[in-house]
mmCIF file of C-alpha atoms and ligand atoms in Angstrom:
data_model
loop_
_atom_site.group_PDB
_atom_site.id
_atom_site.type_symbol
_atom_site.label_atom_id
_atom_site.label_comp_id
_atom_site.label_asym_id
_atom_site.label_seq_id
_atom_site.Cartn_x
_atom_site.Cartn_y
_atom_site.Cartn_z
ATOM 1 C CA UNK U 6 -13.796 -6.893 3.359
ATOM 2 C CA UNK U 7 -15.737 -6.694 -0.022
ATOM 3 C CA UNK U 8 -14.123 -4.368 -2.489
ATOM 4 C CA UNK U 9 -15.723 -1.024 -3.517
ATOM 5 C CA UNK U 10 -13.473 -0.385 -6.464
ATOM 6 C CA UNK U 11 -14.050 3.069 -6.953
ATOM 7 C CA UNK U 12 -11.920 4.941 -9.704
ATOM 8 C CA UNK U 13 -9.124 6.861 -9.144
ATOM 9 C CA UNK U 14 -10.994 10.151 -9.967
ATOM 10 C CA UNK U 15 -13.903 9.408 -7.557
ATOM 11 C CA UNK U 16 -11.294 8.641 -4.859
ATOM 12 C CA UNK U 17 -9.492 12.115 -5.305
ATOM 13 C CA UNK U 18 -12.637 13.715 -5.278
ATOM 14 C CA UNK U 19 -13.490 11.959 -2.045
ATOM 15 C CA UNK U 20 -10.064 12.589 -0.431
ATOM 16 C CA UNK U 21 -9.323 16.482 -1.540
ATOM 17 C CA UNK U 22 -10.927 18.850 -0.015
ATOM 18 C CA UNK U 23 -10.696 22.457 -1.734
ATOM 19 C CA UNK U 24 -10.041 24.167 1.404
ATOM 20 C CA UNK U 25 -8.269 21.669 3.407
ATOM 21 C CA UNK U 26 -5.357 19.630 1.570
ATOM 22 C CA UNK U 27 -5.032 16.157 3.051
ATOM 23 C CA UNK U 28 -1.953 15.095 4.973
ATOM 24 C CA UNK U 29 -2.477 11.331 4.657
ATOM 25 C CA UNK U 30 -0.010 9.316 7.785
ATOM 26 C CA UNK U 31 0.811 6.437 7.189
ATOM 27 C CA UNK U 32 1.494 4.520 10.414
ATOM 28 C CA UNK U 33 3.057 1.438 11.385
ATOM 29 C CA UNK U 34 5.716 -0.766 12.465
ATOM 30 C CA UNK U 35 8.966 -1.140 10.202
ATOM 31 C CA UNK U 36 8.332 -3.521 7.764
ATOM 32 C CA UNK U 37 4.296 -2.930 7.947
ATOM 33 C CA UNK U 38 4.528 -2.197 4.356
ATOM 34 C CA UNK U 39 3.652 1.388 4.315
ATOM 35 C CA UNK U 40 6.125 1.978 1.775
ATOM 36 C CA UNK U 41 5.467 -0.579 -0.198
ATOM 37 C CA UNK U 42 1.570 0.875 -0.338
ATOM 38 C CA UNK U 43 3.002 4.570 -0.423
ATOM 39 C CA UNK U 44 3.998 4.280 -4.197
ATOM 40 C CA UNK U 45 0.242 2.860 -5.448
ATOM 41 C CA UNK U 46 -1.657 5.228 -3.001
ATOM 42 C CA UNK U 47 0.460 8.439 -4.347
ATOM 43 C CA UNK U 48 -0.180 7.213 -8.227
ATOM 44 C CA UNK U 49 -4.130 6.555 -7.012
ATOM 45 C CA UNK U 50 -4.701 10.080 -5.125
ATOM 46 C CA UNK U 51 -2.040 11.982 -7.199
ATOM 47 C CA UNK U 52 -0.104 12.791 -3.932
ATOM 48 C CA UNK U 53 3.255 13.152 -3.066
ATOM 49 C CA UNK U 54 5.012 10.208 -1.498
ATOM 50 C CA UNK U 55 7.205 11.828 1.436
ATOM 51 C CA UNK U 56 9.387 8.897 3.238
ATOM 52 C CA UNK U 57 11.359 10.421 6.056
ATOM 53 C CA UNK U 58 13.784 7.558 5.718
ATOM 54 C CA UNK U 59 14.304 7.982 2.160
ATOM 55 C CA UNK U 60 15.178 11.760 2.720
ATOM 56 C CA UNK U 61 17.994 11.032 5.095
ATOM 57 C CA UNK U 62 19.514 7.881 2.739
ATOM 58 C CA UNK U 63 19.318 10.667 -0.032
ATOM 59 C CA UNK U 64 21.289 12.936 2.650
ATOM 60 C CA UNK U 65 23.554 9.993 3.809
ATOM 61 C CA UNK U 66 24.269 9.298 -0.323
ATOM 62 C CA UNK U 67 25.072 13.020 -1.265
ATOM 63 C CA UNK U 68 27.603 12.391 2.509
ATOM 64 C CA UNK U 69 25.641 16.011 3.688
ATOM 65 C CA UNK U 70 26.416 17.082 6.982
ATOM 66 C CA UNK U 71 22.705 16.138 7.608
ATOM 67 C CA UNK U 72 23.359 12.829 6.079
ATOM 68 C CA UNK U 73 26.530 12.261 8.185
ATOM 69 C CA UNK U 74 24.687 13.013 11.539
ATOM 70 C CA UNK U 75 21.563 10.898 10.818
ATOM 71 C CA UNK U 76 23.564 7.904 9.573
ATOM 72 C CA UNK U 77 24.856 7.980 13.267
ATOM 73 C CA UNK U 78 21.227 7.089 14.510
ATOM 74 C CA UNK U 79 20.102 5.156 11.864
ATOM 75 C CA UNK U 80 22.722 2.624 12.026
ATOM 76 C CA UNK U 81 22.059 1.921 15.527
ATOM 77 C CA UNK U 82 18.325 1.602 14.813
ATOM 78 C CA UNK U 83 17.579 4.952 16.421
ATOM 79 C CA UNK U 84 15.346 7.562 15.955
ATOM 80 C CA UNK U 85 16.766 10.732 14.274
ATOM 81 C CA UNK U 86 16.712 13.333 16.816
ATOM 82 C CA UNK U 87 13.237 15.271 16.171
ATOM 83 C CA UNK U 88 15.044 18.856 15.768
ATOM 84 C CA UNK U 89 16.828 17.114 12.476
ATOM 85 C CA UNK U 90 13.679 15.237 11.030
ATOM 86 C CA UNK U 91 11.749 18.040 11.627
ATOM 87 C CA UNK U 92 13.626 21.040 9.826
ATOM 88 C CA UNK U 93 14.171 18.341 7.035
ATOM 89 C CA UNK U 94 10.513 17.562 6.572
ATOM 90 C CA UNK U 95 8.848 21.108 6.834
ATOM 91 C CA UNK U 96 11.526 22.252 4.105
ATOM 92 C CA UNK U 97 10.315 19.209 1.749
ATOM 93 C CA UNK U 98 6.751 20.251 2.878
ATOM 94 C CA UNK U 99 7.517 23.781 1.220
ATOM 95 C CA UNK U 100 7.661 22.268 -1.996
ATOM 96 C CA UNK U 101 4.716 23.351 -4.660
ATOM 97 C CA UNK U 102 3.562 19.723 -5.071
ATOM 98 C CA UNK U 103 2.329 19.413 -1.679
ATOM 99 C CA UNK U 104 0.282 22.710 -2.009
ATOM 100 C CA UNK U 105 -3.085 19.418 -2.843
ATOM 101 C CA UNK U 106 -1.794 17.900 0.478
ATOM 102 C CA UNK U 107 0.844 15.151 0.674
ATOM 103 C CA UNK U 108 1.287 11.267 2.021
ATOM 104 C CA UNK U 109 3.724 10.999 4.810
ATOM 105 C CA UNK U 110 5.623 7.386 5.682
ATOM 106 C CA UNK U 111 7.616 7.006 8.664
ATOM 107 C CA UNK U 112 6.707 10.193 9.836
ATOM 108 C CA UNK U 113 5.718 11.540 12.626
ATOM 109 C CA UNK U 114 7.508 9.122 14.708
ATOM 110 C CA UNK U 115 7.305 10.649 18.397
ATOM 111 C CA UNK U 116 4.567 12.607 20.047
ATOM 112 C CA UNK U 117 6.705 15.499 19.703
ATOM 113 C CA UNK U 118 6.949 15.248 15.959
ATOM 114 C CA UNK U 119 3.251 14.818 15.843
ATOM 115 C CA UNK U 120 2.255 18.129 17.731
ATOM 116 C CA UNK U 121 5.015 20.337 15.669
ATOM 117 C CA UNK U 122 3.006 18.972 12.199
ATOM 118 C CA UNK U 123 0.216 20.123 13.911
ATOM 119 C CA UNK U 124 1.120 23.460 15.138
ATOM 120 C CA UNK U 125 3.154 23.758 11.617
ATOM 121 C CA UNK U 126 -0.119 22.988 9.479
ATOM 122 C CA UNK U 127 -1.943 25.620 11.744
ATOM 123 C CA UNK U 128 -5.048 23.234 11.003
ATOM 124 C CA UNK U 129 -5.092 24.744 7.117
ATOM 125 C CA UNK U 130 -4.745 20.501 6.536
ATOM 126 C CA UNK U 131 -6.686 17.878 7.488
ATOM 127 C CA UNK U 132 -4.492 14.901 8.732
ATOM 128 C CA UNK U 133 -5.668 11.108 8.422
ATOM 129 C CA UNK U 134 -3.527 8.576 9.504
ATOM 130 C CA UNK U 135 -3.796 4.746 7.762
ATOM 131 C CA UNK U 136 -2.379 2.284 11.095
ATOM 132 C CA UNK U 137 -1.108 -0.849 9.338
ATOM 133 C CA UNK U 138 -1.216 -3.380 11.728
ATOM 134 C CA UNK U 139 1.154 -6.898 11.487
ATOM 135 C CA UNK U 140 2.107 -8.966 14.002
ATOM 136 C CA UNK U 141 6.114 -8.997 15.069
ATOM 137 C CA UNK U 142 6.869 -12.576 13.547
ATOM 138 C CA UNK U 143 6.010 -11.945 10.148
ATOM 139 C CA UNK U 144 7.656 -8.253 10.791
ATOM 140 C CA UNK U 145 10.826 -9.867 10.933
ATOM 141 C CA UNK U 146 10.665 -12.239 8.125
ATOM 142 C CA UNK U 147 9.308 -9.695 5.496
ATOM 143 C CA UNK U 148 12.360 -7.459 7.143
ATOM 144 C CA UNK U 149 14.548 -10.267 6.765
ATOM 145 C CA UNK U 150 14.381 -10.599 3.034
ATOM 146 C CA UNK U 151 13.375 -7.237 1.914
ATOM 147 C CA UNK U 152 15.554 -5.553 -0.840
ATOM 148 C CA UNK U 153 15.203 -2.276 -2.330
ATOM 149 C CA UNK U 154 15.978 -0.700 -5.352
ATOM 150 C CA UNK U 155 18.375 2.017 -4.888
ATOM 151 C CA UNK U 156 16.651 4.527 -8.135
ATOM 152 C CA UNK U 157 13.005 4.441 -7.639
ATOM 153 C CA UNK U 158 12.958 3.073 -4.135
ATOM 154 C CA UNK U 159 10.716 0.134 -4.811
ATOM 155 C CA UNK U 160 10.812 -3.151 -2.006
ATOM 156 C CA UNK U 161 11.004 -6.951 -2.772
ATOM 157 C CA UNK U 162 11.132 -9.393 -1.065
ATOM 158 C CA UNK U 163 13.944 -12.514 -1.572
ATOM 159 C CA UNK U 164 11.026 -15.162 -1.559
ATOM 160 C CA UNK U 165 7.521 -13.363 -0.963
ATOM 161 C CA UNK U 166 8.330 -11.588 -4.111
ATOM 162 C CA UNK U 167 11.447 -12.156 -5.655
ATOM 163 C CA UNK U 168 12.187 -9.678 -9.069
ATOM 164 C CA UNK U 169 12.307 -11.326 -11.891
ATOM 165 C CA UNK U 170 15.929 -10.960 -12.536
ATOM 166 C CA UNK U 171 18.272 -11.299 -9.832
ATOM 167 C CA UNK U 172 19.565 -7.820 -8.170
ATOM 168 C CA UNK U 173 17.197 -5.937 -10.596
ATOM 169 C CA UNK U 174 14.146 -3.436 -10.040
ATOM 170 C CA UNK U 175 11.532 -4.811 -12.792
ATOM 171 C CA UNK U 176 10.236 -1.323 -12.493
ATOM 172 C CA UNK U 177 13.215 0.728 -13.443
ATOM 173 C CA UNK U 178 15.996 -1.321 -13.942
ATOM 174 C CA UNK U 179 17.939 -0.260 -10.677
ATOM 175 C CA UNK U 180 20.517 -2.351 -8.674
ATOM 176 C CA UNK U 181 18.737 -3.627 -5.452
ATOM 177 C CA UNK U 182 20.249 -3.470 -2.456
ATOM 178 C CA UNK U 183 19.661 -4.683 1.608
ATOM 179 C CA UNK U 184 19.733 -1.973 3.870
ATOM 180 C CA UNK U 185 22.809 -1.815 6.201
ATOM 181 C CA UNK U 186 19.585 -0.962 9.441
ATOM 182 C CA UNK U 187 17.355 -4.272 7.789
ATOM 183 C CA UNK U 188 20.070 -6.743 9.843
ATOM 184 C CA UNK U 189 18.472 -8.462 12.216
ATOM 185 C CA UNK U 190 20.230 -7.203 15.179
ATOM 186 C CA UNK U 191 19.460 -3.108 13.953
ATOM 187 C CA UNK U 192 15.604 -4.692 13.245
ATOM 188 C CA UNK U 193 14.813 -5.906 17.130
ATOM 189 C CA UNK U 194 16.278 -2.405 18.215
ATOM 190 C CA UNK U 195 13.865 -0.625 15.173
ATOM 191 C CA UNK U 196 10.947 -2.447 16.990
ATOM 192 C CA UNK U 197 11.450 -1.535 20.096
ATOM 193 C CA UNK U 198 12.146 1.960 19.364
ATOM 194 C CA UNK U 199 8.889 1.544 17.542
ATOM 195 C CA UNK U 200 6.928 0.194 20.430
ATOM 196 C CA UNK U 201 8.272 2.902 22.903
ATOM 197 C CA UNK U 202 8.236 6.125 20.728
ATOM 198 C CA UNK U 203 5.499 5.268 17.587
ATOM 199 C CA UNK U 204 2.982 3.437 19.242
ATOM 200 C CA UNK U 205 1.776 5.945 21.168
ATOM 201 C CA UNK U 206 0.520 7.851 18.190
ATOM 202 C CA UNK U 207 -2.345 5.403 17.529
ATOM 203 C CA UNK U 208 -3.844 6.773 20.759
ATOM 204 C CA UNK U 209 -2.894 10.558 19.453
ATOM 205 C CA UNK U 210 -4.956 9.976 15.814
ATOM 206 C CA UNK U 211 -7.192 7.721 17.399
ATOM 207 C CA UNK U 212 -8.885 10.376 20.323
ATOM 208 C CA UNK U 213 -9.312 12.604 17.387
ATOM 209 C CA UNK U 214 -13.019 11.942 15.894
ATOM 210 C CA UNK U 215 -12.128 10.127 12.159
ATOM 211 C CA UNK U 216 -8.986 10.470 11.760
ATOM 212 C CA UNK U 217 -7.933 6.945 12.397
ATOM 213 C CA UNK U 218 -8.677 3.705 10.552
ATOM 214 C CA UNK U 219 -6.901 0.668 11.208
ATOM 215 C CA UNK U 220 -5.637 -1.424 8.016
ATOM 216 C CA UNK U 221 -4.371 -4.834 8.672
ATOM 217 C CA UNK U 222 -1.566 -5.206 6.650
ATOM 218 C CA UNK U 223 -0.890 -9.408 7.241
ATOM 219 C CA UNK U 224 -1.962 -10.116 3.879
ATOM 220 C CA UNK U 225 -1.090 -10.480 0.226
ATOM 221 C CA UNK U 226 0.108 -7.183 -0.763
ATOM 222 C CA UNK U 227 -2.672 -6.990 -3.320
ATOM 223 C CA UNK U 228 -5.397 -7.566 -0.736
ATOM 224 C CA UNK U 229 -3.546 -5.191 1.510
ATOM 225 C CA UNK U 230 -3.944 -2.494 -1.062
ATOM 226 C CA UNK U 231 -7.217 -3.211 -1.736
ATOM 227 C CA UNK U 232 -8.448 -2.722 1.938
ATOM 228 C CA UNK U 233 -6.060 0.634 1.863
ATOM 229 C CA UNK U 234 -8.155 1.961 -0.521
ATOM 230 C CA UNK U 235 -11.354 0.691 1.067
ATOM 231 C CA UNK U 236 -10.637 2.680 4.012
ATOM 232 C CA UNK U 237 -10.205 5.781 2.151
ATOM 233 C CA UNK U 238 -13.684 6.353 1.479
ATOM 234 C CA UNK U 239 -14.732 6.567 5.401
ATOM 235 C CA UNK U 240 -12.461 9.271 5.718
ATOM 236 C CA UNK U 241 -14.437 11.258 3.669
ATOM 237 C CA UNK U 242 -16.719 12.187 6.678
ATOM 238 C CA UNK U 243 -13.739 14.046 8.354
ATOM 239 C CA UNK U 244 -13.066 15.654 4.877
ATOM 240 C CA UNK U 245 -16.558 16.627 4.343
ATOM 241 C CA UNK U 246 -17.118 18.106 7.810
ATOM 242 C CA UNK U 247 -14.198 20.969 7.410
HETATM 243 P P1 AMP C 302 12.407 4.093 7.505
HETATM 244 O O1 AMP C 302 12.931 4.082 6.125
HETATM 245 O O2 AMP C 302 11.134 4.856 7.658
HETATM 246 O O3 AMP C 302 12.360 2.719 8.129
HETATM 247 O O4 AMP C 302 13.487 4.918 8.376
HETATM 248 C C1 AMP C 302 14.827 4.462 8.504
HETATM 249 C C2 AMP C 302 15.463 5.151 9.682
HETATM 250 O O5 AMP C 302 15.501 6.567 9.466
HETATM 251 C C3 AMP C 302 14.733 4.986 11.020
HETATM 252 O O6 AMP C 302 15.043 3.771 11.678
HETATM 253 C C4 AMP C 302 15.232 6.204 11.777
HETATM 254 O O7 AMP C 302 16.554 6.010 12.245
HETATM 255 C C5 AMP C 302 15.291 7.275 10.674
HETATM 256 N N1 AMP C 302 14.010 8.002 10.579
HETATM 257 C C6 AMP C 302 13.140 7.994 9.541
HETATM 258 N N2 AMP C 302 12.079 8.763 9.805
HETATM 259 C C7 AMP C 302 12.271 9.259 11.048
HETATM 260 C C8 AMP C 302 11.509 10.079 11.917
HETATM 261 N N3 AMP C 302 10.302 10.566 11.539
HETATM 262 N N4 AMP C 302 12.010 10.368 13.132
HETATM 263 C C9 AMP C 302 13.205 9.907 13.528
HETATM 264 N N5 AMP C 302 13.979 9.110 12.776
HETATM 265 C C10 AMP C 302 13.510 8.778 11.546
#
């Protein structure tokens, strides 16, 4: 796809609507890269970068009784029973700095979580999803290697795109880590949790008229981005039409 390279001002202008802040979903498989893209899309469209599964390893770090219940899940590869992901989120959604709208990775997860963001937005925000889509074989092997820094939250990978010094974040200087739920075993269950309770939110965004737009997220991460921000622009229609 040819790039459009708009500015970051003209894409905020495209993407915020006065009346209706944007709830941009960012949907996928683990290991799709929507974190990865998260951090450049929330610097682009000055948005908050909400990861559900950051929230909970903050929880499971502090040792919170939330923490300590959703580590149960997690470290099977399970989904986080809705009731806990969902008081979690709208509490984080409170917060003055998504009053412009927010970007949301690795939520909603089930159907259920979908409809209570809807019901809980009262249609005041207009939600566009981003599907990122990447085959299961190169799932696993960007899974595989992936490492994260434990301060700013920032993914490499051990050879796609190794940091520059060993166990280091180039970006802040972190430790990096592997996540206990990136083993392979915990990864096939994550997939197929994926397939069963995630997937069928592609048909949810996509029988709604423009909020959908598939990315595919094989790629280079810089081409990946670039086609991420390609899309954003044909949302604008769904924007403009509030
Ligand atoms: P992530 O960092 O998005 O891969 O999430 C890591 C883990 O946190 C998932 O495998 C789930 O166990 C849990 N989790 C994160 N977000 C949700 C959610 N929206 N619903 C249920 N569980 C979640």
């Amino acid at each position: 796809m040819g790039s459009i390279l708009l500015g970051a001002s003209e894409l905020r202008a495209l993407t915020r609507s006065p009346e209706k802040p944007m709830v941009l979903i960012l949907l996928g498989p683990p290991g799709a890269g929507k974190g990865t893209h998260a951090t450049p899309l929330s610097l682009s469209l000055d948005l908050p970068h909400i990861s559900t599964g950051d929230l909970f390893r903050a929880q499971i770090q502090s040792n919170s009784s939330l923490g300590q219940k959703a580590k149960f899940y997690i470290d099977q590869g399970s989904l986080v029973p809705d009731d806990l992901v969902l008081d979690m989120l709208f509490d984080r959604l409170k917060a003055q700095d998504c009053a412009q709208g927010c970007i949301l990775d690795g939520f909603p997860r089930t159907l259920a979580q979908a409809k209570a963001l809807d019901l809980r937005l009262e249609n005041k925000s207009q939600i566009l999803a981003l599907n990122f889509h990447v085959p299961d074989s190169i799932l696993i092997d960007r899974i595989a290697g992936r490492l994260v820094c434990r301060d700013c939250k920032k993914s490499y990978h051990k050879l796609f795109d190794p940091p520059a010094t060993a166990d280091l974040c180039g970006e802040c200087g972190g430790r990096l880590y592997t996540r206990d739920d990136d083993q392979a075993s915990i990864v096939s269950k994550r997939l197929e949790v994926y397939r069963e309770e995630t997937m069928p939110l592609i048909d949810y965004y996509a029988a709604q008229n423009d909020v959908l737009k598939e990315v595919d997220g094989q790629g280079a991460k810089e081409q990946v981005f670039q086609d991420v921000l390609n899309a954003l622009p044909s949302f604008a229609k769904a924007i403009s039409s509030q």
